[in-house]
Short mmCIF file of N, CA and C in Angstrom, two decimals:
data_model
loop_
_atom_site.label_atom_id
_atom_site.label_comp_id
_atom_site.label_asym_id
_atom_site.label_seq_id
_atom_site.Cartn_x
_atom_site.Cartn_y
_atom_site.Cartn_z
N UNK A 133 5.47 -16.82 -23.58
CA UNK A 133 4.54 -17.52 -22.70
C UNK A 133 5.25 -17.91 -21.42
N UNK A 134 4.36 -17.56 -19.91
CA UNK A 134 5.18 -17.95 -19.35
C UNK A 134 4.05 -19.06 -18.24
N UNK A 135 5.18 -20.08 -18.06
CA UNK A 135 4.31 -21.41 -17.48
C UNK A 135 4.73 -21.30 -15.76
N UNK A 136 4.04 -21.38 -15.13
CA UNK A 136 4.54 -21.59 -13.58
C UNK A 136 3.75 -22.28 -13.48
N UNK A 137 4.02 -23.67 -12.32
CA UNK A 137 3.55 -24.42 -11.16
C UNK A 137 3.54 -24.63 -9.72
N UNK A 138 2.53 -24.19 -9.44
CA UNK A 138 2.91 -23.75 -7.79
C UNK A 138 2.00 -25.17 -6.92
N UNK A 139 2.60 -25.22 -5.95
CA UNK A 139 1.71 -25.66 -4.75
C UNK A 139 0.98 -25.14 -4.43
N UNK A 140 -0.40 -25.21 -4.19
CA UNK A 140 -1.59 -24.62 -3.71
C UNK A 140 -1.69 -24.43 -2.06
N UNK A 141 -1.96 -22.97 -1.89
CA UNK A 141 -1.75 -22.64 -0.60
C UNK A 141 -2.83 -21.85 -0.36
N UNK A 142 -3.87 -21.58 -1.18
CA UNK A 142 -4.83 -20.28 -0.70
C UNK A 142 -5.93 -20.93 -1.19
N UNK A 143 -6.99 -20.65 -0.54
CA UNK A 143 -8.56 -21.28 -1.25
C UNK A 143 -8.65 -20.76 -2.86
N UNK A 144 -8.52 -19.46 -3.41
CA UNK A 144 -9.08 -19.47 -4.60
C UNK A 144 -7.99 -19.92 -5.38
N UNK A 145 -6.82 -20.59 -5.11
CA UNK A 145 -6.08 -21.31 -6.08
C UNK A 145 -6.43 -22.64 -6.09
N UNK A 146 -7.21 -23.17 -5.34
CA UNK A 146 -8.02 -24.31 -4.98
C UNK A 146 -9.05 -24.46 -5.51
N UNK A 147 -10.15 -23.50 -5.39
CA UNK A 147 -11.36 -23.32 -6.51
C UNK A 147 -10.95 -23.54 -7.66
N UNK A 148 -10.01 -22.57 -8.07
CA UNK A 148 -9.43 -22.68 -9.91
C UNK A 148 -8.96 -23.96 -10.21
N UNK A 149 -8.19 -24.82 -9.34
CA UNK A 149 -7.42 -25.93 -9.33
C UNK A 149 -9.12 -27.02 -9.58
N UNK A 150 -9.76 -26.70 -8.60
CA UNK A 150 -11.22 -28.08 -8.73
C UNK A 150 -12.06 -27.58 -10.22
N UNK A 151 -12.00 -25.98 -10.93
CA UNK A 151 -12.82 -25.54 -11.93
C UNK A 151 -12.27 -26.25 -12.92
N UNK A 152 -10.84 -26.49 -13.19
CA UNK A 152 -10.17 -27.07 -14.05
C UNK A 152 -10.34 -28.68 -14.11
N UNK A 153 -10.11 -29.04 -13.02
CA UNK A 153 -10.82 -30.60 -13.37
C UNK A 153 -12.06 -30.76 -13.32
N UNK A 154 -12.97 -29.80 -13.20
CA UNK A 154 -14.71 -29.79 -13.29
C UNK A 154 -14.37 -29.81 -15.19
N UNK A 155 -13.66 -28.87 -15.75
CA UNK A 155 -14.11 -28.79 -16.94
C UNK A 155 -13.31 -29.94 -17.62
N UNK A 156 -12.48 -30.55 -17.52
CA UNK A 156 -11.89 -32.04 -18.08
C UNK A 156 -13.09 -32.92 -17.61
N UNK A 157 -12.83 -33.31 -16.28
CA UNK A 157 -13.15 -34.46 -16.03
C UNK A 157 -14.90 -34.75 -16.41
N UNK A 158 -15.32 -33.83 -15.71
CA UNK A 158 -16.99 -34.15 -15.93
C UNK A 158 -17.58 -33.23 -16.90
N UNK A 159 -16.98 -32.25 -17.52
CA UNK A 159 -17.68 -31.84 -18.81
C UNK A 159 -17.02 -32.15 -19.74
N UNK A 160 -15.99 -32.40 -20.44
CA UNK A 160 -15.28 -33.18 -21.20
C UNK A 160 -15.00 -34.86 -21.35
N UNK A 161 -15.00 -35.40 -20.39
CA UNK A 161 -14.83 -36.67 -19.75
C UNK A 161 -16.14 -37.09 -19.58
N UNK A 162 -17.10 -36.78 -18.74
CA UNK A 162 -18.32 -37.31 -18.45
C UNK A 162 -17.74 -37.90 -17.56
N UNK A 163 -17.13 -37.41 -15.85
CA UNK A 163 -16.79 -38.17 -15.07
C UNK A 163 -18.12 -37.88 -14.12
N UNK A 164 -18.90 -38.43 -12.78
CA UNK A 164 -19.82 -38.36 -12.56
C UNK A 164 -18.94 -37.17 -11.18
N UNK A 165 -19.66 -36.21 -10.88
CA UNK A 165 -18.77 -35.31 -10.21
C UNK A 165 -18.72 -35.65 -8.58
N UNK A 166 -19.70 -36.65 -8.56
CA UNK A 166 -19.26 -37.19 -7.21
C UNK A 166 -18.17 -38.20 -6.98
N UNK A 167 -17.62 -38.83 -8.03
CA UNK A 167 -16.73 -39.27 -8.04
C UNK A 167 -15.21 -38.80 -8.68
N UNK A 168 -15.52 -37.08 -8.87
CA UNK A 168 -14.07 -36.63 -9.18
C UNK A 168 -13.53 -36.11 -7.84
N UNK A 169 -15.00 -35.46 -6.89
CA UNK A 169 -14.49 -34.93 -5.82
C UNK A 169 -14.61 -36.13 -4.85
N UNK A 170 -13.72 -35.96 -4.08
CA UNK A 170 -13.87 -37.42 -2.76
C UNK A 170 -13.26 -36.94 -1.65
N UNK A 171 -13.23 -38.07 -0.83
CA UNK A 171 -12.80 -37.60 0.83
C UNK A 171 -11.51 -37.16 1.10
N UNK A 172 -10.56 -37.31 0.09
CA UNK A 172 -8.97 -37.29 0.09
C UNK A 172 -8.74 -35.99 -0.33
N UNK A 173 -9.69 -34.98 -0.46
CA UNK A 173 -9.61 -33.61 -0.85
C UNK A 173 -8.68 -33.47 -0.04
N UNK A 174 -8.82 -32.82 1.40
CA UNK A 174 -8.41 -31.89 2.37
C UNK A 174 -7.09 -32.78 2.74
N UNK A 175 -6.71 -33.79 2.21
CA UNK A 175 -5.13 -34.57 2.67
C UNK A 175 -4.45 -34.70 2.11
N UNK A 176 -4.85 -34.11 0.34
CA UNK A 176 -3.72 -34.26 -0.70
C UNK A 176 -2.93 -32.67 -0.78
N UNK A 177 -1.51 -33.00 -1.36
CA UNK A 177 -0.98 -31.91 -1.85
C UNK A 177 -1.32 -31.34 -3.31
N UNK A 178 -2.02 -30.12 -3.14
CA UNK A 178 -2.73 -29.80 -4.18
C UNK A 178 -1.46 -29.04 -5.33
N UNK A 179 -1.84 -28.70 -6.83
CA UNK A 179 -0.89 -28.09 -7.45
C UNK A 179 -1.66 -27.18 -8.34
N UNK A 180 -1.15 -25.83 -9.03
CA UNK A 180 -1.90 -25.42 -10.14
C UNK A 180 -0.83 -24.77 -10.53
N UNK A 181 -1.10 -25.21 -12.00
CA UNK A 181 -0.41 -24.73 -13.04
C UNK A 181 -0.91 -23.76 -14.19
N UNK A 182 -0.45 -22.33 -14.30
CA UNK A 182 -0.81 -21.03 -14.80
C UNK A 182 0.42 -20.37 -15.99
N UNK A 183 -0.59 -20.14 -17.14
CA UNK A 183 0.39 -20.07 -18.17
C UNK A 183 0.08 -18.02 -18.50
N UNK A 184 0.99 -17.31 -18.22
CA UNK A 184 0.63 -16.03 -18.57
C UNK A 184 -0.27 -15.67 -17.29
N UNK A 185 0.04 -16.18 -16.30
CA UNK A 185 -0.91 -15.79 -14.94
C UNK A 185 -2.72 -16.59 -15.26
N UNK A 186 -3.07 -17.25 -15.94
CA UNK A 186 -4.24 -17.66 -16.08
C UNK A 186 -4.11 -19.93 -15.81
N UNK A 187 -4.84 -19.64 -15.18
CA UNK A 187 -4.77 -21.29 -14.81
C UNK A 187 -5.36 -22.17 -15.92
N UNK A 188 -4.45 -23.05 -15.69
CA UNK A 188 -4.73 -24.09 -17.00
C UNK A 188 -4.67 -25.71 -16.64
N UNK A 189 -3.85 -25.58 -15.69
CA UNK A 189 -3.90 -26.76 -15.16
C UNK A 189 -3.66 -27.45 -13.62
N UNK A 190 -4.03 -28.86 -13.33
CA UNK A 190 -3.90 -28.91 -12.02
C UNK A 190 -3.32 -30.15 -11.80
N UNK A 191 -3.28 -30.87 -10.54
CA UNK A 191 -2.90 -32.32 -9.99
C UNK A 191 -3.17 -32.24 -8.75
N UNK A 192 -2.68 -33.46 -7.81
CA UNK A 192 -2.50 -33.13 -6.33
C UNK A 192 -1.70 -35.22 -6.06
N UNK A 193 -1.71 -34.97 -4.91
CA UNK A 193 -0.66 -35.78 -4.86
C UNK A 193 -1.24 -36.60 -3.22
N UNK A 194 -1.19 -37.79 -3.00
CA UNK A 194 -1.41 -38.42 -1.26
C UNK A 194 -0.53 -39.36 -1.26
N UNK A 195 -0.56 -39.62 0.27
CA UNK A 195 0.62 -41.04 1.02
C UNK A 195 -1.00 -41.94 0.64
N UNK A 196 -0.83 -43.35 0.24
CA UNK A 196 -2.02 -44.35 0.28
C UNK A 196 -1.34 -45.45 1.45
N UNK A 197 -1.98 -46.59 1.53
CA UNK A 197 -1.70 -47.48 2.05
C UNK A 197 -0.20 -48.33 1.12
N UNK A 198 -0.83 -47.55 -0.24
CA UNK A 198 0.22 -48.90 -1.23
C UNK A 198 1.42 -47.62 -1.79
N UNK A 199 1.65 -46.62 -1.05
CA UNK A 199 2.80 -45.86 -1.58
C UNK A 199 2.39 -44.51 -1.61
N UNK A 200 2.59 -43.22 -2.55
CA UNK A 200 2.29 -42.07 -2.86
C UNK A 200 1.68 -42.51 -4.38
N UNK A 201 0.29 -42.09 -4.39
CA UNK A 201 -0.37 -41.62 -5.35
C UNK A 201 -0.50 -40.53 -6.14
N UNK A 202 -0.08 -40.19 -7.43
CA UNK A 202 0.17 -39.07 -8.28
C UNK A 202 -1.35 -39.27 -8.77
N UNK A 203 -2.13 -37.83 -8.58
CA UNK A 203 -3.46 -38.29 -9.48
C UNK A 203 -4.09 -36.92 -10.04
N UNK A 204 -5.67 -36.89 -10.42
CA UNK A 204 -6.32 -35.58 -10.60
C UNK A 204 -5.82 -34.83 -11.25
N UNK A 205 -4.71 -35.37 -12.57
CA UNK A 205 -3.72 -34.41 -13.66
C UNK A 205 -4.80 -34.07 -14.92
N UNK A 206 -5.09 -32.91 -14.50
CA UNK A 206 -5.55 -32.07 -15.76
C UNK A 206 -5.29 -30.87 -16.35
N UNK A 207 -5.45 -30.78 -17.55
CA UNK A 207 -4.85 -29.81 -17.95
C UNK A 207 -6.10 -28.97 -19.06
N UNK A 208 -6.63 -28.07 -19.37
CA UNK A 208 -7.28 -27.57 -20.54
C UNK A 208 -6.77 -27.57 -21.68
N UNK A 209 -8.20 -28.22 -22.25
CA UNK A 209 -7.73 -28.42 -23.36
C UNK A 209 -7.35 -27.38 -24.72
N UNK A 210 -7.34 -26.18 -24.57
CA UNK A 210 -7.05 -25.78 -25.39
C UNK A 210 -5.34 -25.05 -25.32
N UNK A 211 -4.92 -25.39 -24.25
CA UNK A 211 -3.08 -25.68 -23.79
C UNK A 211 -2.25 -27.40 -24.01
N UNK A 212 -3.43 -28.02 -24.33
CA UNK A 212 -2.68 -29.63 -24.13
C UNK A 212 -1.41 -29.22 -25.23
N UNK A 213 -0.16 -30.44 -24.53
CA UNK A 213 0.59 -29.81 -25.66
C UNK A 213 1.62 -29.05 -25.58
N UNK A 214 1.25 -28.15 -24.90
CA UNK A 214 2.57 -27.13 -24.87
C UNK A 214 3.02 -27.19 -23.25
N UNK A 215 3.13 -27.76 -22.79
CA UNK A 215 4.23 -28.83 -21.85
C UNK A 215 3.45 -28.67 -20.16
N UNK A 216 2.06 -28.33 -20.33
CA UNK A 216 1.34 -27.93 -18.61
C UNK A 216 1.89 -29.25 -18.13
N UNK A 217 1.63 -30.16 -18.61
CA UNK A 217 1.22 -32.07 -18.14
C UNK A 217 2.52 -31.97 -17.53
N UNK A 218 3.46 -31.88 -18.34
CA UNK A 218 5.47 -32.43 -18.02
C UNK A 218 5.71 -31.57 -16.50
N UNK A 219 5.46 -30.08 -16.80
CA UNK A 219 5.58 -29.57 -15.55
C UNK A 219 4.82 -29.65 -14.28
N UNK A 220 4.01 -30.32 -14.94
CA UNK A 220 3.06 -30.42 -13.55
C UNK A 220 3.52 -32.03 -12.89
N UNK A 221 3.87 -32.51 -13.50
CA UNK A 221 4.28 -33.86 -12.95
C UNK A 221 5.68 -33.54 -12.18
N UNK A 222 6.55 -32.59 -13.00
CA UNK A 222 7.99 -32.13 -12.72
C UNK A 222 8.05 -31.67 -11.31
N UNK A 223 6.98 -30.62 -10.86
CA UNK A 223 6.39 -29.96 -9.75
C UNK A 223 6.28 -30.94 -8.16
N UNK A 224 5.26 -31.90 -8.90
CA UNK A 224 4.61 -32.60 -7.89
C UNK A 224 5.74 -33.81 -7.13
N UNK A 225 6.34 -34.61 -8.43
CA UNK A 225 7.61 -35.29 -8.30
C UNK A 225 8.45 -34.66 -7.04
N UNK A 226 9.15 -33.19 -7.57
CA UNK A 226 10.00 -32.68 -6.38
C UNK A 226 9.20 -32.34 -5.57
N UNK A 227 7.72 -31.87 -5.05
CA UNK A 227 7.57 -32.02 -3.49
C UNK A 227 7.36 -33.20 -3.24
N UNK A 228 7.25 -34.20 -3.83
CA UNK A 228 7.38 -35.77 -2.77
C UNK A 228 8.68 -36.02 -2.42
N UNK A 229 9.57 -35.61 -3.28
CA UNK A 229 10.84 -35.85 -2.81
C UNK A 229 11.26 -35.10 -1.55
N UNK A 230 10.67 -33.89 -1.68
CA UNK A 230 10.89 -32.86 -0.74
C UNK A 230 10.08 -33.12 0.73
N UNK A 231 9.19 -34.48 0.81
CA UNK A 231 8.32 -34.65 1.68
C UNK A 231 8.80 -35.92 2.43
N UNK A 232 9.57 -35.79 4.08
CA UNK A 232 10.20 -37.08 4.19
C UNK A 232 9.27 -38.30 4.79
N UNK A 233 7.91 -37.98 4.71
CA UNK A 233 7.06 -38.96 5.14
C UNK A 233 6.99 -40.10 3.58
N UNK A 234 7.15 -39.04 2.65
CA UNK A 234 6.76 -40.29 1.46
C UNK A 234 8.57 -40.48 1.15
N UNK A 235 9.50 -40.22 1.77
CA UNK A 235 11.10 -40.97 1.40
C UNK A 235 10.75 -42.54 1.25
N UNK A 236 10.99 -42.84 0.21
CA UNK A 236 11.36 -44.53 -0.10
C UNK A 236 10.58 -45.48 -0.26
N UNK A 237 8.94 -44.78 -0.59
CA UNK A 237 7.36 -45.07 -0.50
C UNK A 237 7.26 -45.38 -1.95
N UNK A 238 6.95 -46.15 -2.83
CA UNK A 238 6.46 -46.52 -3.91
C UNK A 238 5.39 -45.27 -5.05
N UNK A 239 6.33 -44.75 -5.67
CA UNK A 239 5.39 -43.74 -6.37
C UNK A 239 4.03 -44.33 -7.71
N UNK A 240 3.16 -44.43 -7.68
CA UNK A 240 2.42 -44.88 -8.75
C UNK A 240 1.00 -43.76 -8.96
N UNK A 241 0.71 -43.86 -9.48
CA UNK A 241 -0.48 -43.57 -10.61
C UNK A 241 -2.11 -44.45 -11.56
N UNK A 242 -2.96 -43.59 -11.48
CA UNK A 242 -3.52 -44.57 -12.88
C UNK A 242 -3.92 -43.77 -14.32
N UNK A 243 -3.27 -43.99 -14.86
CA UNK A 243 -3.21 -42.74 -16.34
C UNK A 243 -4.12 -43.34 -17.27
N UNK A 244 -4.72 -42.47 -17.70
CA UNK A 244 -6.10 -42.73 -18.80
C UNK A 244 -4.92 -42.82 -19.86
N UNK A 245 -5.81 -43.55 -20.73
CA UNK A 245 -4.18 -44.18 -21.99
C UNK A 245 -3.66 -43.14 -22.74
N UNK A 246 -4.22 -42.13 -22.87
CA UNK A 246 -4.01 -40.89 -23.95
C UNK A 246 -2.53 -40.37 -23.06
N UNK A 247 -2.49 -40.72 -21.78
CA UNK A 247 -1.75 -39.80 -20.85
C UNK A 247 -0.07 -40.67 -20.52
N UNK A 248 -0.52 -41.84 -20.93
CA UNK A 248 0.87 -42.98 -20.60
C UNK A 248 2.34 -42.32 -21.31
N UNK A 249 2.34 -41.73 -22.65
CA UNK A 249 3.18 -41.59 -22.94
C UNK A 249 3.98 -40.07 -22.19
N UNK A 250 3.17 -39.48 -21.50
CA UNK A 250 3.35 -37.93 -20.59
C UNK A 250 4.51 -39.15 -19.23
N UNK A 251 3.56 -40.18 -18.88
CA UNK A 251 4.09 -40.57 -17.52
C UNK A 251 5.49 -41.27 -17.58
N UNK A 252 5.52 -42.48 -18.73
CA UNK A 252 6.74 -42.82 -19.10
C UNK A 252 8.06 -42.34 -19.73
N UNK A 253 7.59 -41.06 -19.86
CA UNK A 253 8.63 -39.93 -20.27
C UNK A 253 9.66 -39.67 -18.44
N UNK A 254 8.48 -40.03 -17.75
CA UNK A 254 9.64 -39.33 -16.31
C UNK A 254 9.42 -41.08 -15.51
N UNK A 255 10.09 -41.99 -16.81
CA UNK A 255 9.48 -43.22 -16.04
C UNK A 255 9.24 -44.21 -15.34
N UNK A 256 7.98 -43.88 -15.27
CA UNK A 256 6.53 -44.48 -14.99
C UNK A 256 6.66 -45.57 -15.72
N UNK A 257 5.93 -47.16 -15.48
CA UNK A 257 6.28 -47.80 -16.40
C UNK A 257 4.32 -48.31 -16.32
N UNK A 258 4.11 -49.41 -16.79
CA UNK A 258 2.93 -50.02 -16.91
C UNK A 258 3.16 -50.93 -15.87
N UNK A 259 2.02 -51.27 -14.89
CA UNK A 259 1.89 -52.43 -14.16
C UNK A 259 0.65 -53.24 -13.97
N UNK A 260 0.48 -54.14 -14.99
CA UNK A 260 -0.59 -54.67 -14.44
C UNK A 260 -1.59 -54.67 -16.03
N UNK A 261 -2.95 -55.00 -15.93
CA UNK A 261 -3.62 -55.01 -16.92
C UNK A 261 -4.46 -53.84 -16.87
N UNK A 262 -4.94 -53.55 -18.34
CA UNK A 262 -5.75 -52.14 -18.23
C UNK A 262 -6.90 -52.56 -17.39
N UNK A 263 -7.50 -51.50 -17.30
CA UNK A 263 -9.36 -51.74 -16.38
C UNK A 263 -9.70 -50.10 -16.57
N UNK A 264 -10.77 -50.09 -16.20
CA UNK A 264 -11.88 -48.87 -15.85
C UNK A 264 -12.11 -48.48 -15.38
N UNK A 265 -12.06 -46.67 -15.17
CA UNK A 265 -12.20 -46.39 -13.65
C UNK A 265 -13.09 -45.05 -14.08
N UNK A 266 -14.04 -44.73 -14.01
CA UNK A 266 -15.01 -43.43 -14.58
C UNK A 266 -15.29 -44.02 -16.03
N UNK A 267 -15.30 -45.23 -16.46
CA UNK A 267 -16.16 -45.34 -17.68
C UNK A 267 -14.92 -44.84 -18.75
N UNK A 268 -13.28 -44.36 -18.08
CA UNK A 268 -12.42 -44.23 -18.77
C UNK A 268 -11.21 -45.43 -18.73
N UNK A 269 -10.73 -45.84 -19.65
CA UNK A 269 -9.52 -47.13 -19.84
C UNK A 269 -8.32 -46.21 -19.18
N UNK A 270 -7.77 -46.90 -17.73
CA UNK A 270 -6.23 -46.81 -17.89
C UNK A 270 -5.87 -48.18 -17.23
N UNK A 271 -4.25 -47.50 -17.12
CA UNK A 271 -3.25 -48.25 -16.74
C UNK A 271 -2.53 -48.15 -14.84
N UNK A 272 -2.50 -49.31 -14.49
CA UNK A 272 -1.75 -48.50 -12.94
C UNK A 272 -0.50 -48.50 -13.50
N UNK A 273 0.37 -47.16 -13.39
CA UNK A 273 1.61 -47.28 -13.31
C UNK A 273 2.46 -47.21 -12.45
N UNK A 274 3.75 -47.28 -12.52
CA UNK A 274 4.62 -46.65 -11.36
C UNK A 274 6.19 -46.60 -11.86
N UNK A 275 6.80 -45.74 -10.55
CA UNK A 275 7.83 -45.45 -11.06
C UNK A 275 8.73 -46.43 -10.29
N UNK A 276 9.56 -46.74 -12.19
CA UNK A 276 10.35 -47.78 -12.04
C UNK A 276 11.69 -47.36 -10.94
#
């Protein structure tokens, strides 16, 4: 099996990248799809992750007011598991590092709870109290 994660640079790795969180978030999830897609499309660094040349998973990454936001991590579900999540975080991690606008910017997240133990593996710690965000429980985290 072979896993690659690339930065998204071409529209139909972009389509595949939004088909993949169409099928987590709002057909699996029940996220409302106006609120998976939003205005921060066209300013985030997008990612997709392809196992055997077939896409499986995605993320993307922005500067906020309160630091760099890691978000939009999905993966299909019938790959969870065999390590899309780790590399895709692994991916996104080194282009922020690689990006000197976000040098020394506060990295955080908000991970649906199933996902905390993926984030505190490279960690991420818990900050704050759980809450709701799509009718799903997470956590804000960040890196300690």
């Amino acid at each position: 099996m072979s896993l690659k994660v690339e930065k998204i640079t071409r529209d139909d790795q972009l389509k595949a990248a939004f088909k993949i969180r169409e099928q987590v978030f709002v057909v699996e999830q029940g996220v409302d799809p106006q609120a998976e897609y939003d205005e921060y499309e066209s300013q985030c660094s997008h990612f997709l992750a392809c196992m055997d040349d077939q896409p499986v998973g995605a993320a993307r990454w922005r500067i906020t007011p309160n630091g760099v936001k890691l978000e939009r991590f999905a993966v299909l579900k019938d790959v969870r598991g065999q390590g899309v999540g780790q590399a895709l975080v692994v991916a996104v991690l080194k282009d922020i590092e690689a990006t000197p606008e976000a040098n020394g910017l506060k990295k955080y997240l908000h991970s649906q709870l199933s996902a905390v133990p993926l984030y505190s593996r490279f960690g991420f710690e818990k900050a704050g109290d759980i809450f709701e965000e799509c009718n799903i429980m997470h956590y804000k985290m960040q890196l300690a």
